[in-house]
Short mmCIF file of C-alpha atoms in Angstrom, two decimals:
data_model
loop_
_atom_site.label_atom_id
_atom_site.label_comp_id
_atom_site.label_asym_id
_atom_site.label_seq_id
_atom_site.Cartn_x
_atom_site.Cartn_y
_atom_site.Cartn_z
CA MET A 237 -3.23 -28.14 56.00
CA TYR A 238 -6.01 -28.44 58.59
CA PRO A 239 -8.85 -30.04 57.61
CA ALA A 240 -11.92 -26.68 56.33
CA ALA A 241 -13.91 -28.37 59.94
CA PRO A 242 -11.66 -28.68 62.83
CA LYS A 243 -11.85 -30.89 65.50
CA LEU A 244 -12.66 -27.68 67.42
CA THR A 245 -13.45 -23.83 68.16
CA VAL A 246 -11.60 -21.48 70.29
CA LEU A 247 -13.50 -18.27 70.97
CA MET A 248 -12.19 -15.78 71.80
CA PRO A 249 -13.75 -11.08 71.67
CA ALA A 250 -11.54 -9.55 71.74
CA TYR A 251 -11.74 -5.50 72.51
CA ASN A 252 -8.67 -2.93 73.40
CA ALA A 253 -6.92 -5.81 74.31
CA GLY A 254 -3.33 -5.09 72.38
CA LYS A 255 -2.14 -5.11 76.01
CA PHE A 256 -2.03 -8.65 76.99
CA ILE A 257 -3.42 -10.58 73.42
CA ALA A 258 0.07 -11.25 71.88
CA GLU A 259 0.23 -13.86 75.24
CA ALA A 260 -3.21 -15.04 75.06
CA ILE A 261 -2.55 -16.36 71.47
CA ARG A 262 0.42 -18.03 71.86
CA SER A 263 -0.36 -20.14 75.07
CA VAL A 264 -3.07 -21.23 72.27
CA LEU A 265 -0.89 -22.25 69.49
CA GLU A 266 1.30 -23.69 71.76
CA GLN A 267 -1.41 -26.36 72.83
CA SER A 268 -0.55 -29.99 72.51
CA PHE A 269 -3.91 -30.19 70.63
CA LYS A 270 -2.82 -29.22 67.54
CA ASP A 271 -6.33 -29.60 65.43
CA PHE A 272 -8.38 -26.85 66.55
CA GLU A 273 -9.06 -23.03 64.73
CA LEU A 274 -8.33 -20.36 67.39
CA LEU A 275 -11.82 -17.89 65.73
CA ILE A 276 -11.11 -14.02 66.77
CA VAL A 277 -13.60 -11.44 67.28
CA ASN A 278 -12.24 -7.69 67.50
CA ASP A 279 -14.63 -6.28 68.91
CA GLY A 280 -14.83 -2.40 67.12
CA SER A 281 -10.84 -1.73 68.50
CA ILE A 282 -9.26 0.99 68.69
CA ASP A 283 -6.31 0.39 69.57
CA ASP A 284 -3.32 -2.21 68.34
CA THR A 285 -5.33 -5.88 68.87
CA VAL A 286 -6.05 -6.47 65.13
CA LYS A 287 -2.75 -5.26 63.79
CA ILE A 288 -1.75 -7.83 66.81
CA ALA A 289 -3.92 -10.85 66.16
CA GLU A 290 -2.35 -10.17 62.08
CA SER A 291 1.10 -10.41 62.59
CA PHE A 292 0.34 -13.98 63.86
CA ASN A 293 1.30 -16.65 60.79
CA ASP A 294 -0.85 -19.57 61.11
CA PRO A 295 -3.28 -20.62 58.98
CA ARG A 296 -5.40 -21.84 61.93
CA ILE A 297 -6.21 -18.01 63.40
CA VAL A 298 -9.66 -16.76 61.62
CA LEU A 299 -10.49 -13.56 62.17
CA ILE A 300 -13.34 -11.26 61.98
CA ASN A 301 -14.82 -8.11 62.96
CA GLN A 302 -17.85 -5.62 64.24
CA GLU A 303 -18.75 -2.89 65.41
CA ASN A 304 -18.08 -2.28 68.94
CA LYS A 305 -21.46 -3.64 70.01
CA GLY A 306 -20.31 -6.53 73.74
CA VAL A 307 -19.25 -9.27 74.31
CA ALA A 308 -22.60 -11.48 74.09
CA ALA A 309 -22.97 -9.83 70.58
CA ALA A 310 -19.14 -10.36 69.79
CA LEU A 311 -20.00 -14.27 70.96
CA ASN A 312 -22.92 -14.70 69.47
CA PHE A 313 -20.91 -13.38 65.32
CA GLY A 314 -18.18 -15.97 66.42
CA LEU A 315 -20.96 -18.84 67.53
CA SER A 316 -22.65 -17.79 63.62
CA HIS A 317 -18.06 -18.55 62.41
CA ALA A 318 -17.01 -21.74 64.37
CA ARG A 319 -16.92 -24.41 61.77
CA ALA A 320 -16.59 -26.59 65.00
CA ASP A 321 -19.00 -29.02 67.36
CA TYR A 322 -17.01 -27.90 70.01
CA ILE A 323 -15.96 -24.22 71.58
CA ALA A 324 -13.87 -23.41 73.64
CA ARG A 325 -14.08 -20.12 75.02
CA PHE A 326 -11.42 -17.62 75.66
CA ASP A 327 -10.49 -14.37 76.96
CA ALA A 328 -7.83 -11.92 75.10
CA ASP A 329 -5.77 -11.00 78.37
CA ASP A 330 -5.69 -14.60 80.09
CA ILE A 331 -3.88 -17.54 78.96
CA CYS A 332 -4.49 -20.80 78.00
CA HIS A 333 -1.85 -24.21 80.06
CA PRO A 334 -0.28 -26.35 77.76
CA GLU A 335 -2.37 -29.40 77.92
CA ARG A 336 -6.22 -27.33 78.18
CA LEU A 337 -7.75 -28.53 75.31
CA LYS A 338 -6.34 -31.73 74.50
CA ILE A 339 -7.40 -32.53 78.11
CA GLN A 340 -11.32 -31.08 77.74
CA TYR A 341 -11.67 -32.07 74.06
CA GLU A 342 -10.93 -35.90 75.28
CA PHE A 343 -12.87 -35.73 78.02
CA ILE A 344 -15.62 -34.77 76.34
CA THR A 345 -15.63 -36.66 74.26
CA THR A 346 -15.47 -39.37 75.87
CA TYR A 347 -18.26 -39.08 78.18
CA PRO A 348 -21.00 -37.40 75.66
CA GLU A 349 -22.98 -37.05 78.09
CA TYR A 350 -21.63 -34.17 79.37
CA SER A 351 -22.39 -30.62 77.48
CA ILE A 352 -20.45 -28.00 79.57
CA VAL A 353 -17.01 -29.49 80.75
CA GLY A 354 -15.13 -26.49 83.16
CA SER A 355 -11.95 -26.30 84.72
CA ALA A 356 -10.26 -24.46 87.99
CA ALA A 357 -8.41 -21.58 87.62
CA GLU A 358 -5.36 -19.55 89.03
CA TYR A 359 -5.43 -15.66 88.99
CA VAL A 360 -2.64 -14.23 88.64
CA ASP A 361 -2.57 -9.99 88.79
CA ALA A 362 -2.00 -7.63 85.39
CA ASP A 363 1.29 -8.08 85.21
CA GLY A 364 0.91 -12.33 85.33
CA HIS A 365 1.88 -12.38 88.85
CA TYR A 366 0.30 -14.86 90.98
CA ILE A 367 -2.64 -14.44 92.99
CA PHE A 368 -4.79 -17.73 93.87
CA THR A 369 -5.91 -20.27 92.53
CA HIS A 370 -9.53 -20.01 92.22
CA HIS A 371 -11.65 -23.49 92.49
CA PRO A 372 -15.77 -23.41 91.12
CA ALA A 373 -18.45 -23.78 93.17
CA GLY A 374 -18.86 -27.17 92.06
CA HIS A 375 -17.04 -30.05 91.16
CA LEU A 376 -19.53 -33.21 89.98
CA ASN A 377 -22.76 -32.34 87.71
CA GLU A 378 -25.07 -32.84 90.97
CA GLU A 379 -22.76 -30.10 93.01
CA ILE A 380 -23.27 -27.78 89.68
CA GLN A 381 -26.72 -28.92 89.94
CA GLN A 382 -27.07 -28.13 93.14
CA LEU A 383 -25.79 -25.07 93.37
CA LYS A 384 -28.14 -21.90 93.55
CA TYR A 385 -29.00 -19.35 90.84
CA SER A 386 -27.25 -16.18 91.68
CA VAL A 387 -23.98 -19.39 92.01
CA CYS A 388 -21.97 -18.80 88.74
CA PRO A 389 -21.42 -22.52 88.33
CA PHE A 390 -18.14 -22.09 85.93
CA ILE A 391 -15.53 -19.59 85.32
CA HIS A 392 -15.61 -18.86 81.30
CA SER A 393 -13.01 -18.41 79.63
CA SER A 394 -12.45 -22.24 81.09
CA VAL A 395 -15.23 -24.20 79.34
CA ILE A 396 -15.36 -25.83 76.42
CA TYR A 397 -19.41 -26.49 75.41
CA LYS A 398 -21.18 -27.96 72.33
CA LYS A 399 -21.52 -25.55 69.89
CA ASP A 400 -25.29 -26.59 69.20
CA LEU A 401 -27.04 -26.77 72.13
CA VAL A 402 -25.81 -22.52 72.23
CA VAL A 403 -26.82 -21.53 69.09
CA SER A 404 -30.37 -23.41 70.26
CA ASN A 405 -30.78 -21.85 73.40
CA GLY A 406 -30.87 -18.18 71.90
CA GLY A 407 -26.94 -18.03 71.68
CA TYR A 408 -25.29 -14.98 74.59
CA ASN A 409 -28.64 -13.13 75.82
CA GLU A 410 -26.95 -9.44 74.54
CA HIS A 411 -28.74 -7.64 77.89
CA ALA A 412 -27.63 -9.14 80.32
CA HIS A 413 -24.68 -7.53 80.02
CA THR A 414 -21.54 -8.16 82.22
CA TYR A 415 -23.17 -11.55 82.97
CA GLU A 416 -24.30 -13.29 79.87
CA ASP A 417 -22.71 -15.94 80.51
CA HIS A 418 -24.12 -17.04 84.06
CA PHE A 419 -27.43 -16.12 82.48
CA LEU A 420 -26.74 -18.81 80.12
CA TRP A 421 -25.86 -21.00 82.75
CA VAL A 422 -28.90 -20.78 84.50
CA ASN A 423 -31.23 -20.79 81.41
CA ILE A 424 -29.40 -24.32 80.13
CA LEU A 425 -28.02 -26.13 82.79
CA LYS A 426 -32.27 -28.13 83.77
CA ASP A 427 -31.49 -30.27 81.62
CA GLN A 428 -27.79 -30.18 80.53
CA LYS A 429 -24.84 -32.92 82.50
CA ALA A 430 -21.62 -30.35 82.96
CA CYS A 431 -18.72 -30.56 85.34
CA ASN A 432 -15.60 -28.78 86.19
CA LEU A 433 -12.09 -30.36 85.67
CA SER A 434 -10.55 -29.86 89.50
CA GLN A 435 -6.92 -29.68 88.17
CA PRO A 436 -6.72 -25.10 86.63
CA LEU A 437 -6.17 -25.25 83.18
CA ILE A 438 -6.06 -21.56 82.00
CA LYS A 439 -4.94 -18.75 84.08
CA VAL A 440 -7.60 -15.73 84.48
CA ARG A 441 -5.58 -11.90 84.09
CA LEU A 442 -7.40 -9.47 86.99
CA ASN A 443 -6.52 -6.16 85.27
CA PRO A 444 -8.36 -2.91 85.21
CA GLY A 445 -9.58 -3.14 82.11
CA SER A 446 -11.82 -5.50 82.27
CA VAL A 447 -14.90 -5.53 81.33
CA THR A 448 -16.27 -7.34 84.57
CA ILE A 449 -15.78 -5.83 88.43
CA ASP A 450 -16.23 -7.18 91.22
CA GLU A 451 -19.07 -7.45 92.68
CA LYS A 452 -19.53 -5.43 95.43
CA TRP A 453 -18.60 -2.42 93.67
CA HIS A 454 -21.53 -3.18 91.38
CA SER A 455 -24.39 -0.31 92.69
CA ARG A 456 -27.22 -1.62 94.52
CA LYS A 457 -29.59 -1.26 91.23
CA PHE A 458 -27.38 -2.95 88.72
CA ARG A 459 -27.03 -5.24 91.64
CA SER A 460 -30.81 -6.02 92.30
CA ILE A 461 -31.54 -6.70 88.56
CA LYS A 462 -29.02 -9.04 87.79
CA ASP A 463 -30.53 -10.80 90.95
CA SER A 464 -34.27 -10.67 90.14
CA THR A 465 -32.85 -11.58 86.41
CA LEU A 466 -31.15 -14.85 87.23
CA LYS A 467 -34.44 -15.13 89.38
CA ASN A 468 -36.75 -15.54 86.61
CA ARG A 469 -33.85 -16.77 83.77
CA SER A 470 -35.45 -13.85 82.04
CA ILE A 471 -34.80 -9.97 81.35
CA THR A 472 -36.60 -7.75 78.96
CA GLU A 473 -34.54 -5.72 76.44
CA ALA A 474 -35.09 -2.68 78.73
CA GLU A 475 -33.32 -4.18 81.69
CA GLY A 476 -30.78 -3.89 79.36
CA ASN A 477 -30.99 -0.56 78.41
CA GLU A 478 -30.70 0.52 82.23
CA LEU A 479 -27.64 -1.90 83.41
CA TYR A 480 -26.20 -1.20 80.75
CA HIS A 481 -26.42 2.60 80.70
CA ILE A 482 -25.28 1.81 84.91
CA SER A 483 -22.03 0.97 83.48
CA GLU A 484 -21.74 3.11 81.32
CA LYS A 485 -22.35 6.04 83.50
CA GLN A 486 -20.84 4.76 86.82
CA TYR A 487 -17.88 1.89 85.60
CA SER A 488 -15.77 4.22 84.59
CA ARG A 489 -11.67 3.83 83.98
CA ARG A 490 -11.03 4.93 87.94
CA LYS A 491 -13.35 3.32 89.08
CA LYS A 492 -12.09 -0.06 87.40
CA GLU A 493 -9.03 0.61 89.18
CA GLY A 494 -10.15 0.93 92.26
CA ALA A 495 -12.36 -2.57 92.67
CA TYR A 496 -9.13 -4.71 90.44
CA TYR A 497 -6.29 -2.85 93.60
CA ALA A 498 -9.86 -3.75 96.25
CA LEU A 499 -10.19 -7.61 94.54
CA CYS A 500 -6.09 -8.68 94.65
CA GLY A 501 -6.35 -7.06 99.05
CA LYS A 502 -9.10 -9.12 98.90
CA LYS A 503 -7.68 -12.42 97.85
CA PHE A 504 -4.37 -12.35 99.45
CA LEU A 505 -6.04 -12.94 102.53
CA LEU A 506 -9.21 -15.05 101.65
CA ASN A 507 -7.58 -16.82 99.23
CA ASN A 508 -3.29 -15.94 99.60
CA TYR A 509 -3.05 -14.62 102.63
CA GLN A 510 -0.05 -13.14 102.73
CA PRO A 511 -1.79 -9.53 105.14
CA LYS A 512 1.38 -7.20 103.09
CA LYS A 513 0.50 -7.58 99.45
CA ALA A 514 -3.28 -7.43 100.52
CA ARG A 515 -2.43 -3.67 102.21
CA VAL A 516 -0.53 -2.19 99.48
CA ASN A 517 -3.55 -3.89 97.17
CA VAL A 518 -6.59 -1.90 99.27
CA ALA A 519 -4.42 1.13 99.96
CA ARG A 520 -4.53 2.15 96.28
CA ALA A 521 -7.32 1.57 96.39
CA ILE A 522 -8.26 3.77 98.76
CA SER A 523 -6.17 6.15 97.45
CA LEU A 524 -8.71 5.81 94.66
CA HIS A 525 -11.42 5.71 96.42
CA PRO A 526 -11.61 7.69 100.17
CA PHE A 527 -15.10 7.63 99.80
CA ARG A 528 -15.73 3.51 100.39
CA LEU A 529 -15.61 2.44 103.91
CA ASP A 530 -15.23 -1.27 102.72
CA ASN A 531 -12.01 -0.25 101.99
CA TYR A 532 -10.64 1.34 105.33
CA LEU A 533 -12.33 -1.91 106.26
CA LEU A 534 -10.57 -4.38 104.42
CA TYR A 535 -7.25 -3.03 105.91
CA THR A 536 -8.20 -3.26 109.24
CA VAL A 537 -9.41 -7.04 108.94
CA SER A 538 -5.58 -7.59 107.47
CA TYR A 539 -4.16 -7.18 110.58
CA LEU A 540 -6.71 -9.87 112.44
CA PRO A 541 -4.45 -13.61 112.20
CA GLU A 542 -5.68 -16.27 109.06
CA SER A 543 -8.10 -18.62 110.94
CA PHE A 544 -10.34 -15.71 112.41
CA ILE A 545 -10.80 -13.56 108.60
CA ASN A 546 -11.48 -17.22 107.01
CA TRP A 547 -14.07 -17.06 109.76
CA LEU A 548 -15.54 -14.25 109.02
CA HIS A 549 -15.84 -14.79 105.24
CA HIS A 550 -17.60 -18.40 106.17
CA ILE A 551 -20.13 -17.06 108.15
CA ASN A 552 -20.65 -13.42 105.93
CA PHE A 553 -20.75 -16.22 103.10
CA LYS A 554 -24.29 -18.35 104.66
CA ILE A 555 -25.53 -14.84 105.38
CA GLU A 556 -25.23 -14.35 102.34
CA GLN A 557 -26.95 -17.25 100.62
CA LEU A 558 -30.00 -16.89 104.06
#
């Protein structure tokens, strides 16, 4: 029997995650660290997500259900049911490395001055094939504190944090549609110590069904609202409703699929230089959205030398930070 209050709650929201959730659950159950509960919040799924989750016979799994209200609401609902003092965030389409929980729990309990601990991550495609390794923009607390508000300091599904910190700050803001984690960080990091471990502890799966898409594929209005709300560290219900309606109207499955292939192509140029794979993915994005000129530009750039592509990216990044 596991103790009534586990040392760690793995918080996993799930919406129509039937295709990937079994692998995600197994990666948690096979952790070297054993004293946890896996709290799965079913966000009104209409596929076989619940059936798959219930097929696992492990007392550490706790499944709770809510009507479909979105990721932020599911996370807040989960936090209200979490029994541990520490929360390890995890998504239903990602994969935990076997030592992930052990490494992060030992770190945050050995160094209690830290409230949030993230990590690097390996990104894979929808079929689980490796694309690249992502290192957050800051690792040390000093580096994270100096990041511009527009830079998200953590990969959300990689973090472990103190539950009371997030709960006492009102939890996840349900108006910050698709960037509830980023909005949370800009509001709590100012007086908290945080870091990112340099080793990849999770695999993040890029897939067309994700609630998020490449930033470049968001509409100008969406990006404007997101930027201003992050800068001001506040968001109104009206702004939240507008973000939601923009997403519902513009981000169809076809658009998400196009954004997925474009992002894979971009990463095969900038992070793991394989131009042939990049062109295969960008060509698929073009076939889905033939009127997006940025895809043709990306395809053309794929024929340039790696050093020149990296130089162009560096120049563009510096301009965006101005």
